[in-house]
Coordinates of C-alpha atoms and ligand atoms in Angstrom, one line a residue:
Chain A
M1 CA -5.3 10.0 -70.2
I2 CA -6.9 12.4 -72.6
R3 CA -10.3 11.1 -71.4
L4 CA -9.3 11.9 -67.9
L5 CA -8.2 15.4 -68.8
R6 CA -11.4 16.0 -70.7
I7 CA -13.5 14.9 -67.7
L8 CA -11.4 17.1 -65.4
G9 CA -11.8 19.9 -67.8
Q10 CA -15.6 19.5 -67.9
I11 CA -15.8 19.4 -64.2
A12 CA -13.8 22.6 -63.9
L13 CA -15.9 24.3 -66.6
G14 CA -19.0 23.1 -64.8
R15 CA -17.8 24.7 -61.5
F16 CA -16.9 28.0 -63.2
A17 CA -20.3 28.1 -64.9
Q18 CA -21.8 27.5 -61.4
I19 CA -19.9 30.3 -59.9
G20 CA -21.0 32.5 -62.7
R21 CA -24.6 31.6 -62.2
A22 CA -24.2 32.1 -58.5
S23 CA -22.8 35.6 -59.1
I24 CA -25.6 36.5 -61.5
M25 CA -28.2 35.3 -59.0
W26 CA -26.6 37.4 -56.2
G27 CA -26.3 40.4 -58.4
S28 CA -29.9 40.3 -59.6
A29 CA -31.2 39.6 -56.1
L30 CA -29.5 42.5 -54.5
N31 CA -29.2 45.0 -57.3
S32 CA -32.0 47.1 -55.8
L33 CA -32.4 48.2 -52.3
P34 CA -35.1 46.3 -50.5
K35 CA -38.4 48.2 -50.4
T36 CA -40.1 48.9 -47.1
S37 CA -43.0 46.7 -48.1
D38 CA -40.5 43.8 -48.1
A39 CA -39.6 44.4 -44.4
R40 CA -42.1 41.8 -43.4
L41 CA -40.4 39.1 -45.5
F42 CA -37.1 40.0 -44.0
I43 CA -38.5 39.8 -40.4
D44 CA -40.1 36.5 -41.1
Q45 CA -36.8 35.1 -42.3
I46 CA -35.0 36.5 -39.3
Y47 CA -37.4 34.4 -37.2
V48 CA -37.0 31.3 -39.3
I49 CA -33.2 31.5 -39.8
G50 CA -32.1 33.2 -36.7
V51 CA -34.5 32.8 -33.8
K52 CA -35.0 29.1 -34.5
S53 CA -31.3 28.5 -34.5
L54 CA -30.9 30.1 -31.0
I55 CA -31.5 27.0 -28.9
L56 CA -28.8 25.0 -30.8
I57 CA -26.3 27.9 -30.6
V58 CA -26.9 28.5 -26.9
M59 CA -26.6 24.8 -26.0
S60 CA -23.5 24.3 -28.0
A61 CA -21.9 27.5 -26.7
F62 CA -22.7 26.4 -23.1
S63 CA -21.0 23.1 -23.4
I64 CA -18.0 24.4 -25.4
G65 CA -17.4 27.1 -22.8
A66 CA -17.6 24.6 -20.0
V67 CA -15.2 22.2 -21.8
L68 CA -12.7 24.9 -22.5
A69 CA -12.7 26.0 -18.9
L70 CA -12.0 22.4 -17.8
Q71 CA -9.1 22.0 -20.3
F72 CA -7.5 25.3 -19.6
Y73 CA -7.8 24.7 -15.8
T74 CA -6.1 21.3 -15.8
Q75 CA -3.1 22.7 -17.7
L76 CA -2.9 26.1 -16.0
V77 CA -3.4 24.9 -12.4
R78 CA -0.1 23.1 -12.5
F79 CA 1.7 26.5 -12.9
G80 CA -0.6 28.1 -10.4
A81 CA -1.9 30.3 -13.1
E82 CA -5.6 29.1 -13.0
E83 CA -6.8 32.8 -13.0
A84 CA -5.7 33.0 -16.6
V85 CA -8.5 30.5 -17.6
G86 CA -10.8 33.5 -18.1
V87 CA -8.5 35.2 -20.5
G88 CA -7.7 32.0 -22.4
V89 CA -11.4 31.0 -22.9
A90 CA -12.4 34.5 -24.0
M91 CA -9.6 34.7 -26.5
V92 CA -10.3 31.4 -28.1
L93 CA -14.0 32.0 -28.2
L94 CA -13.9 35.6 -29.5
R95 CA -11.2 35.1 -32.1
E96 CA -11.8 31.6 -33.4
L97 CA -14.5 29.2 -32.0
G98 CA -17.3 31.8 -31.8
P99 CA -17.2 32.8 -35.4
V100 CA -16.2 29.3 -36.8
V101 CA -18.4 27.0 -34.7
T102 CA -21.4 29.3 -35.1
A103 CA -20.9 29.3 -38.9
L104 CA -20.7 25.6 -39.0
L105 CA -23.7 25.0 -36.8
F106 CA -25.6 27.7 -38.9
A107 CA -24.8 25.9 -42.1
G108 CA -26.1 22.6 -40.7
R109 CA -29.2 24.1 -39.1
A110 CA -30.3 27.0 -41.2
G111 CA -28.3 26.7 -44.4
S112 CA -29.6 23.2 -45.2
A113 CA -33.1 24.2 -44.4
I114 CA -32.9 27.2 -46.8
T115 CA -31.5 24.9 -49.5
A116 CA -34.2 22.3 -49.1
E117 CA -37.0 24.9 -49.0
I118 CA -35.9 26.8 -52.1
G119 CA -35.1 23.5 -53.9
L120 CA -38.6 22.2 -53.2
M121 CA -40.2 25.4 -54.3
N122 CA -38.2 25.1 -57.5
A123 CA -39.1 21.4 -58.0
T124 CA -42.8 22.1 -57.5
D125 CA -42.9 25.0 -60.0
Q126 CA -43.6 27.5 -57.2
L127 CA -40.7 29.7 -58.3
S128 CA -41.9 29.5 -61.9
S129 CA -45.5 30.3 -61.1
M130 CA -44.3 33.3 -59.1
E131 CA -42.3 34.5 -62.1
M132 CA -45.3 34.1 -64.3
M133 CA -47.3 36.2 -61.8
G134 CA -44.8 39.0 -62.5
V135 CA -43.1 38.6 -59.1
D136 CA -39.3 38.1 -59.2
P137 CA -38.4 35.1 -57.0
L138 CA -34.9 36.6 -56.7
K139 CA -36.4 39.6 -55.0
R140 CA -39.2 37.9 -53.1
I141 CA -37.5 34.6 -52.0
V142 CA -33.8 34.9 -52.4
A143 CA -33.0 38.5 -51.3
P144 CA -34.8 38.3 -47.9
R145 CA -32.9 35.1 -47.1
L146 CA -29.6 36.6 -48.1
W147 CA -30.2 39.7 -46.0
A148 CA -31.5 37.7 -43.0
G149 CA -28.6 35.3 -43.0
F150 CA -26.1 38.2 -43.3
F151 CA -27.8 39.8 -40.3
C152 CA -28.4 36.7 -38.1
L153 CA -25.1 34.9 -38.2
P154 CA -23.1 37.7 -36.6
M155 CA -25.7 38.1 -33.9
L156 CA -25.6 34.4 -33.2
A157 CA -21.8 34.4 -33.1
I158 CA -21.9 37.2 -30.5
I159 CA -24.4 35.3 -28.5
F160 CA -22.3 32.1 -28.8
S161 CA -19.2 33.8 -27.4
A162 CA -21.2 35.5 -24.6
V163 CA -22.8 32.2 -23.5
G164 CA -19.5 30.4 -23.8
I165 CA -17.7 32.9 -21.6
W166 CA -20.6 32.8 -19.1
S167 CA -20.5 29.0 -18.9
S168 CA -16.7 29.0 -18.5
G169 CA -17.3 31.3 -15.5
L170 CA -19.8 28.9 -14.1
V171 CA -17.3 26.0 -14.3
G172 CA -14.2 27.9 -13.4
V173 CA -15.4 30.3 -10.7
D174 CA -18.4 28.7 -9.2
W175 CA -17.4 25.1 -9.4
L176 CA -13.6 24.8 -9.6
G177 CA -13.2 27.8 -7.2
I178 CA -11.0 30.1 -9.2
E179 CA -10.7 33.5 -7.6
S180 CA -13.6 35.5 -9.1
V181 CA -11.9 38.9 -9.3
G182 CA -8.8 37.4 -11.0
F183 CA -10.9 35.4 -13.5
W184 CA -13.1 38.3 -14.7
A185 CA -10.7 41.2 -14.2
G186 CA -8.0 39.4 -16.0
M187 CA -10.3 38.8 -18.9
L188 CA -11.5 42.4 -19.0
D189 CA -8.0 43.8 -18.9
T190 CA -6.7 41.7 -21.7
V191 CA -9.5 41.5 -24.2
E192 CA -9.3 44.4 -26.7
L193 CA -12.2 45.8 -28.4
W194 CA -10.9 45.8 -32.0
E195 CA -8.1 43.1 -31.8
D196 CA -10.3 40.4 -30.3
I197 CA -14.0 41.4 -30.6
G198 CA -13.9 43.5 -33.8
K199 CA -11.8 41.1 -35.8
G200 CA -14.0 38.2 -34.7
I201 CA -17.0 40.1 -36.0
V202 CA -15.3 40.7 -39.3
K203 CA -14.8 37.0 -39.6
T204 CA -18.5 36.2 -38.9
L205 CA -19.5 38.8 -41.5
V206 CA -17.5 37.0 -44.1
F207 CA -18.8 33.6 -43.0
A208 CA -22.4 34.9 -43.0
L209 CA -22.0 36.1 -46.6
I210 CA -20.5 32.9 -47.9
V211 CA -22.7 30.5 -46.0
T212 CA -26.1 32.1 -46.9
W213 CA -24.9 32.6 -50.5
I214 CA -24.1 28.9 -50.8
A215 CA -27.3 27.8 -49.2
V216 CA -29.6 30.0 -51.3
F217 CA -27.8 29.3 -54.5
Q218 CA -27.7 25.5 -54.0
G219 CA -31.4 25.5 -53.5
Y220 CA -32.1 27.8 -56.4
D221 CA -29.8 25.8 -58.8
S222 CA -30.9 22.4 -57.6
E223 CA -32.2 19.7 -60.0
P224 CA -36.0 19.6 -59.6
T225 CA -36.0 16.0 -58.3
S226 CA -35.8 14.4 -54.9
E227 CA -32.2 13.3 -55.4
G228 CA -31.5 16.8 -56.7
I229 CA -32.7 18.4 -53.5
S230 CA -31.0 15.9 -51.2
S231 CA -27.7 16.3 -52.9
A232 CA -28.0 20.1 -53.0
T233 CA -28.6 20.0 -49.2
T234 CA -25.6 17.9 -48.7
R235 CA -23.5 20.2 -50.9
T236 CA -24.6 23.2 -48.8
V237 CA -23.3 21.7 -45.7
I238 CA -20.0 20.4 -47.3
F239 CA -19.2 23.5 -49.3
S240 CA -20.1 25.9 -46.4
S241 CA -18.0 23.9 -43.9
V242 CA -15.0 23.8 -46.2
A243 CA -15.3 27.4 -47.2
V244 CA -15.6 28.5 -43.5
L245 CA -12.6 26.5 -42.3
T246 CA -10.4 27.5 -45.3
L247 CA -11.4 31.2 -45.1
D248 CA -10.8 31.2 -41.3
F249 CA -7.2 30.2 -41.9
F250 CA -6.6 33.0 -44.4
L251 CA -8.5 35.6 -42.4
T252 CA -6.5 34.7 -39.3
L253 CA -3.3 34.9 -41.4
V254 CA -4.2 38.3 -42.8
M255 CA -5.7 39.9 -39.6
Y256 CA -3.5 38.5 -36.9
G257 CA -0.5 37.5 -39.0
D258 CA 2.8 39.3 -38.3
F259 CA 5.0 36.8 -40.0
Chain B
M1 CA -63.4 45.5 -91.6
E2 CA -66.8 44.8 -90.2
A3 CA -68.6 47.3 -87.9
G4 CA -65.3 48.8 -86.6
V5 CA -64.3 45.6 -84.8
I6 CA -60.5 45.4 -84.9
I7 CA -59.3 41.9 -84.6
S8 CA -55.6 41.9 -83.9
D9 CA -53.2 39.1 -82.8
L10 CA -52.2 39.1 -79.2
I11 CA -49.6 36.4 -79.7
E12 CA -47.7 35.9 -82.8
I13 CA -45.2 33.1 -83.2
K14 CA -43.1 33.0 -86.3
D15 CA -40.7 30.2 -87.5
M16 CA -39.9 29.4 -83.9
V17 CA -37.3 26.7 -83.3
F18 CA -36.6 25.3 -79.9
Y19 CA -34.4 22.4 -78.6
R20 CA -34.3 20.4 -75.5
G21 CA -30.7 19.2 -75.5
E22 CA -30.3 17.5 -78.9
R23 CA -34.0 16.9 -79.4
V24 CA -35.9 19.4 -81.5
I25 CA -39.2 20.3 -79.9
F26 CA -40.3 23.0 -82.2
N27 CA -39.2 23.1 -85.8
G28 CA -40.4 26.3 -87.3
L29 CA -43.7 26.7 -85.5
C30 CA -46.0 29.5 -86.7
M31 CA -49.2 30.4 -85.0
S32 CA -51.2 33.4 -83.9
V33 CA -53.7 34.0 -81.1
A34 CA -56.4 36.5 -81.8
E35 CA -57.4 39.0 -79.2
N36 CA -60.6 38.3 -77.3
A37 CA -60.8 34.7 -78.7
V38 CA -60.4 31.3 -77.1
T39 CA -57.6 29.6 -78.9
S40 CA -56.8 26.0 -78.1
I41 CA -53.8 23.8 -78.6
I42 CA -54.2 20.1 -78.7
G43 CA -51.6 17.5 -79.6
P44 CA -50.1 14.3 -78.3
S45 CA -48.5 14.1 -74.9
G46 CA -44.9 15.3 -75.0
T47 CA -45.2 17.4 -78.2
G48 CA -44.3 20.5 -76.3
K49 CA -47.6 22.2 -75.4
T50 CA -46.4 23.1 -71.9
T51 CA -43.1 24.1 -73.4
L52 CA -44.9 26.5 -75.8
L53 CA -46.7 28.2 -72.9
R54 CA -43.3 28.7 -71.2
L55 CA -41.9 30.2 -74.3
I56 CA -44.8 32.6 -74.5
G57 CA -44.2 33.5 -70.9
G58 CA -40.6 34.2 -71.5
Q59 CA -39.3 31.4 -69.2
L60 CA -37.7 29.7 -72.1
V61 CA -35.9 31.3 -75.1
P62 CA -36.3 30.0 -78.6
A63 CA -33.2 29.1 -80.6
S64 CA -34.5 31.1 -83.5
G65 CA -37.7 32.7 -84.7
T66 CA -39.8 35.1 -82.7
V67 CA -42.4 35.0 -80.1
R68 CA -44.4 38.3 -79.8
V69 CA -46.8 38.9 -77.0
M70 CA -48.9 42.1 -77.0
G71 CA -46.5 43.5 -79.6
E72 CA -43.3 42.8 -77.6
N73 CA -40.6 40.3 -78.7
V74 CA -40.5 38.3 -75.5
S75 CA -36.9 37.1 -75.8
K76 CA -35.6 40.6 -76.4
L77 CA -37.2 42.1 -73.3
S78 CA -35.1 43.1 -70.3
R79 CA -35.7 41.2 -67.0
A80 CA -37.7 44.2 -65.7
G81 CA -39.6 44.5 -69.0
L82 CA -40.5 40.8 -68.9
F83 CA -41.9 41.0 -65.4
E84 CA -43.9 44.0 -66.4
L85 CA -45.4 42.1 -69.3
R86 CA -46.1 39.1 -67.1
K87 CA -48.3 41.2 -64.9
K88 CA -50.7 41.2 -67.8
M89 CA -50.6 37.4 -68.1
G90 CA -52.1 34.6 -66.1
L91 CA -50.8 31.0 -66.4
L92 CA -52.5 28.0 -64.8
F93 CA -49.7 25.5 -64.4
Q94 CA -50.1 21.9 -65.3
S95 CA -48.9 21.1 -61.8
S96 CA -51.0 23.7 -60.1
A97 CA -47.9 25.0 -58.3
L98 CA -49.7 26.5 -55.4
F99 CA -47.6 28.2 -52.7
T100 CA -47.4 25.5 -50.1
D101 CA -46.7 27.9 -47.2
L102 CA -49.8 30.0 -47.8
T103 CA -53.5 29.2 -47.3
V104 CA -55.9 28.9 -50.2
Y105 CA -57.1 32.5 -49.6
E106 CA -53.6 33.9 -49.5
N107 CA -52.6 32.0 -52.7
V108 CA -55.4 33.7 -54.6
A109 CA -54.7 37.1 -52.9
F110 CA -51.0 36.9 -53.7
S111 CA -50.7 38.9 -56.8
L112 CA -53.4 41.4 -55.7
R113 CA -51.3 42.1 -52.6
V114 CA -48.0 42.4 -54.5
H115 CA -49.2 44.4 -57.5
T116 CA -52.0 46.6 -56.2
D117 CA -52.6 49.0 -53.4
L118 CA -56.2 47.7 -52.9
S119 CA -57.5 47.8 -49.3
D120 CA -57.8 44.6 -47.4
S121 CA -61.6 44.6 -47.6
L122 CA -61.5 45.0 -51.4
I123 CA -59.0 42.2 -51.7
H124 CA -61.2 40.1 -49.5
N125 CA -64.2 40.6 -51.8
L126 CA -62.2 39.9 -54.9
V127 CA -60.7 36.8 -53.5
L128 CA -64.0 35.4 -52.4
M129 CA -65.5 36.2 -55.7
K130 CA -62.8 34.3 -57.6
L131 CA -63.1 31.4 -55.1
N132 CA -66.8 31.4 -55.5
S133 CA -66.6 31.2 -59.3
V134 CA -64.7 27.9 -59.0
G135 CA -67.0 26.7 -56.2
L136 CA -64.4 26.6 -53.5
R137 CA -65.3 29.6 -51.3
G138 CA -65.6 27.3 -48.4
A139 CA -62.1 26.0 -48.8
R140 CA -60.4 29.4 -48.2
D141 CA -58.8 28.5 -44.9
L142 CA -57.3 25.2 -46.0
M143 CA -53.6 24.7 -46.8
P144 CA -52.7 23.4 -50.3
S145 CA -51.6 20.1 -48.7
Q146 CA -55.2 19.6 -47.6
L147 CA -56.7 19.9 -51.0
S148 CA -57.6 17.1 -53.5
G149 CA -56.0 17.2 -56.9
G150 CA -59.1 18.5 -58.6
M151 CA -59.6 21.2 -55.9
A152 CA -56.0 22.3 -56.2
R153 CA -56.5 22.8 -59.9
R154 CA -59.5 24.9 -59.4
I155 CA -57.7 27.0 -56.7
A156 CA -54.8 27.5 -59.2
L157 CA -57.4 28.6 -61.7
A158 CA -58.8 31.1 -59.3
R159 CA -55.3 32.4 -58.6
A160 CA -54.5 32.7 -62.3
I161 CA -57.5 34.9 -63.0
A162 CA -57.1 36.9 -59.8
M163 CA -55.7 40.0 -61.6
D164 CA -58.1 39.7 -64.5
P165 CA -55.2 39.5 -66.9
A166 CA -55.4 40.5 -70.5
L167 CA -54.0 37.1 -71.5
I168 CA -54.8 33.9 -69.7
M169 CA -53.2 30.6 -70.5
Y170 CA -54.6 27.3 -69.1
D171 CA -52.5 24.2 -69.1
E172 CA -55.0 21.3 -68.9
P173 CA -57.5 23.0 -66.6
F174 CA -59.9 20.0 -66.8
T175 CA -57.7 17.3 -65.4
G176 CA -59.1 15.7 -62.3
Q177 CA -62.5 17.4 -62.5
D178 CA -65.7 15.5 -61.8
P179 CA -68.4 16.0 -64.4
I180 CA -70.1 18.9 -62.5
A181 CA -66.8 20.8 -61.8
M182 CA -65.8 20.2 -65.4
G183 CA -68.9 21.8 -66.7
V184 CA -68.4 24.8 -64.4
V185 CA -64.8 25.2 -65.5
V186 CA -65.6 24.9 -69.1
S187 CA -68.3 27.6 -68.9
L188 CA -66.1 29.7 -66.6
I189 CA -63.4 29.9 -69.2
R190 CA -65.7 31.0 -71.9
A191 CA -67.6 33.4 -69.6
L192 CA -64.3 35.1 -68.4
N193 CA -63.2 35.4 -71.9
D194 CA -66.4 37.1 -73.1
A195 CA -67.3 39.2 -70.0
L196 CA -63.8 40.6 -69.2
S197 CA -62.6 40.6 -72.9
M198 CA -59.7 38.4 -72.0
T199 CA -57.8 36.4 -74.5
S200 CA -57.5 32.8 -73.6
L201 CA -55.1 30.1 -74.7
L202 CA -56.1 26.7 -73.7
V203 CA -54.1 23.4 -73.7
S204 CA -56.2 20.3 -73.2
H205 CA -56.6 16.7 -74.0
D206 CA -60.4 16.8 -73.7
I207 CA -61.3 17.2 -77.3
Y208 CA -65.0 17.4 -76.8
E209 CA -64.9 20.2 -74.2
T210 CA -62.2 22.0 -76.1
M211 CA -64.2 21.9 -79.3
S212 CA -67.2 23.3 -77.4
I213 CA -65.6 26.5 -76.3
S214 CA -62.8 27.3 -78.8
D215 CA -62.9 29.8 -81.5
K216 CA -59.8 28.4 -83.1
I217 CA -57.8 25.2 -82.5
Y218 CA -54.2 24.3 -83.4
I219 CA -53.1 20.7 -83.6
L220 CA -49.4 20.4 -82.7
S221 CA -47.4 17.4 -83.7
D222 CA -43.7 16.9 -84.6
G223 CA -42.7 20.4 -83.8
V224 CA -45.2 22.2 -86.1
A225 CA -48.9 23.0 -86.3
I226 CA -50.2 20.3 -88.5
A227 CA -53.7 21.8 -88.7
S228 CA -55.6 24.8 -87.5
G229 CA -59.0 26.3 -87.8
S230 CA -62.4 26.6 -86.1
P231 CA -63.8 23.4 -84.6
E232 CA -66.1 23.0 -87.6
E233 CA -63.3 23.4 -90.0
L234 CA -61.2 20.8 -88.2
Q235 CA -64.1 18.3 -88.1
A236 CA -64.4 18.7 -91.8
N237 CA -60.7 18.2 -92.3
Q238 CA -60.1 14.8 -93.8
T239 CA -56.3 14.8 -93.4
E240 CA -55.2 11.4 -92.0
K241 CA -53.4 13.0 -89.0
V242 CA -56.3 15.2 -88.0
V243 CA -58.8 12.4 -88.3
Q244 CA -56.6 10.1 -86.2
F245 CA -56.0 12.7 -83.5
L246 CA -59.6 13.9 -83.2
N247 CA -60.9 10.4 -83.0
G248 CA -58.3 9.1 -80.7
L249 CA -57.1 6.2 -83.0
P250 CA -53.9 4.5 -81.8
D251 CA -52.6 3.8 -85.3
G252 CA -51.9 6.4 -87.8
P253 CA -49.3 9.0 -88.8
V254 CA -49.3 10.7 -85.4
P255 CA -46.9 8.6 -83.2
F256 CA -48.2 7.3 -79.9
H257 CA -44.7 6.4 -78.8
Y258 CA -41.9 8.6 -77.6
P259 CA -39.1 8.2 -80.3
A260 CA -37.5 4.8 -79.7
D261 CA -35.9 1.8 -81.3
E262 CA -38.0 -0.8 -82.9
F263 CA -39.8 -2.6 -80.1
V264 CA -38.6 -6.0 -81.3
N265 CA -34.9 -4.9 -81.2
D266 CA -35.4 -3.5 -77.7
I267 CA -36.9 -6.7 -76.5
L268 CA -34.4 -8.9 -78.0
G269 CA -31.6 -6.8 -76.4
A270 CA -30.2 -5.9 -79.8
T271 CA -28.5 -2.8 -78.4
H272 CA -26.2 -0.6 -80.5
Ligands
ATP301 N1 -36.7 20.2 -68.3 C1 -36.7 19.5 -69.4 N2 -35.5 18.9 -69.8 C2 -35.4 18.2 -70.9 N3 -36.5 17.9 -71.7 C3 -37.7 18.3 -71.3 C4 -37.8 19.1 -70.2 N4 -39.1 19.4 -70.0 C5 -39.8 18.8 -71.1 N5 -38.9 18.2 -71.8 C6 -39.2 17.4 -73.1 O1 -39.9 18.3 -73.9 C7 -40.9 17.6 -74.5 C8 -42.2 18.5 -74.4 O2 -42.6 18.6 -73.1 P1 -43.9 19.3 -72.7 O3 -44.0 19.2 -71.2 O4 -44.0 20.6 -73.3 O5 -45.0 18.3 -73.3 P2 -46.6 18.5 -73.4 O6 -47.0 18.7 -74.8 O7 -47.0 19.6 -72.4 O8 -47.1 17.1 -72.8 P3 -48.4 16.7 -71.9 O9 -49.5 16.8 -72.8 O10 -48.1 15.3 -71.5 O11 -48.4 17.7 -70.8 C9 -41.1 16.3 -73.9 O12 -40.8 15.3 -74.8 C10 -40.1 16.2 -72.8 O13 -39.4 15.0 -72.8
MG302 MG1 -48.0 19.6 -70.7

């Protein structure tokens, strides 16, 4: 019993220490504004983190939009309300699925890659040798990735929602024959700039922060071995997913709740 | 003082203690590295030579005692101060540690690009000069993954000296070098030290080469310097440990084995 408590205590302490180290890393990486000479590093990372995730985001958004249109249609057509498919899909995508699914896909695609890359740099002494050359890896390696992730994920989420809505239009209007004016006009009338789009973007900003932070930190703090890197990569995906899904619940509660 | 030559110590280590977990690696180490000299550290594998270089570079912090580099107490420096100091140091890592996403050329150019405002053409000349001095000018467009082990070490050497640092530390620069490259590297280390008035700290297992270029040698064992002096002094030293180490004898007071149980007990499975 006491052994169990002690082990649990050690695990908890380990976690707290980890959160502490993660905060220090974050603070030291971002404590000075990026210099203009670092713009190039940031742009490179936007390409690696953002542009390279585009195909995955677009393909997923396309099929999710199409599926949503089909599901809404089969239910709503029974009440003769199939024109409301547009509104339904837009709401679901802008408020929930856009931010959440993009963040999950991003964690799997870009987050794990960031962790593995930084973890390997750490394991092969590249971070150490950079330090010894008087270049702070927190500024040179960590900071550009944090900024780029923070910038890219919201962009990707917007693209996700846009593509999803477009593909729901393809399925709903062009294939199932929903009245085009009703579908699009209904959507435009109901969707509100702040309530639906704005709050969705707030969510993605929070997710962007947490997912890139987890990914970068897991790489930076990984054991310098092959197992260390592989388990750090796994942790990135697991921690990010759990964090995103949990935070989504609370954000929804706080922003939309009227309970 | 002879002819106005001021010989001062660039690195001063006093009563330094350092642990890895429970294991004591340094147990009150004292040593000093004179400016403009080639000082070498030899000692059995696993005594903490690489660890010592990291302590000097401020990547590890001693449990007690002081490490002073160019007058600064390394463990008391702020993060920014430490990075400032490191700009004046070069370290050749035992593992080479080249940046795998950059070409050979860009690896050598790295610190020049970050720390100086030199024009591209000037950087180009400097990089080619450094690559030429290690005989690898022709390899400039290769990626680190395309290099052999010995080539990678020489590129790492070129990168470490790119900024002409005041203090340069080499962690086993001779490993994996063929006899010709070895000769080149040995004379390069001495030549850089003399021509650019650098201070060099060399870690190596190649006793003969080390003896040939060092002004002073420290033998580390069991967490302290068991002997030090010029190559001639060490050769004249008749202490059992020194004789054993310099002649590479397996039996003697310097242990060949990592601390362990008696072999017999281990084999017979007599576990605790
Ligand atoms: N990250 C680490 N964690 C725990 N112990 C370590 C770590 N790195 C090194 N050690 C231990 O510290 C001791 C000194 O290691 P170090 O690498 O400094 O030896 P060395 O003298 O450079 O050996 P070699 O000549 O083989 O390079 C070794 O016994 C090693 O087991
Ligand atoms: Mg070593």
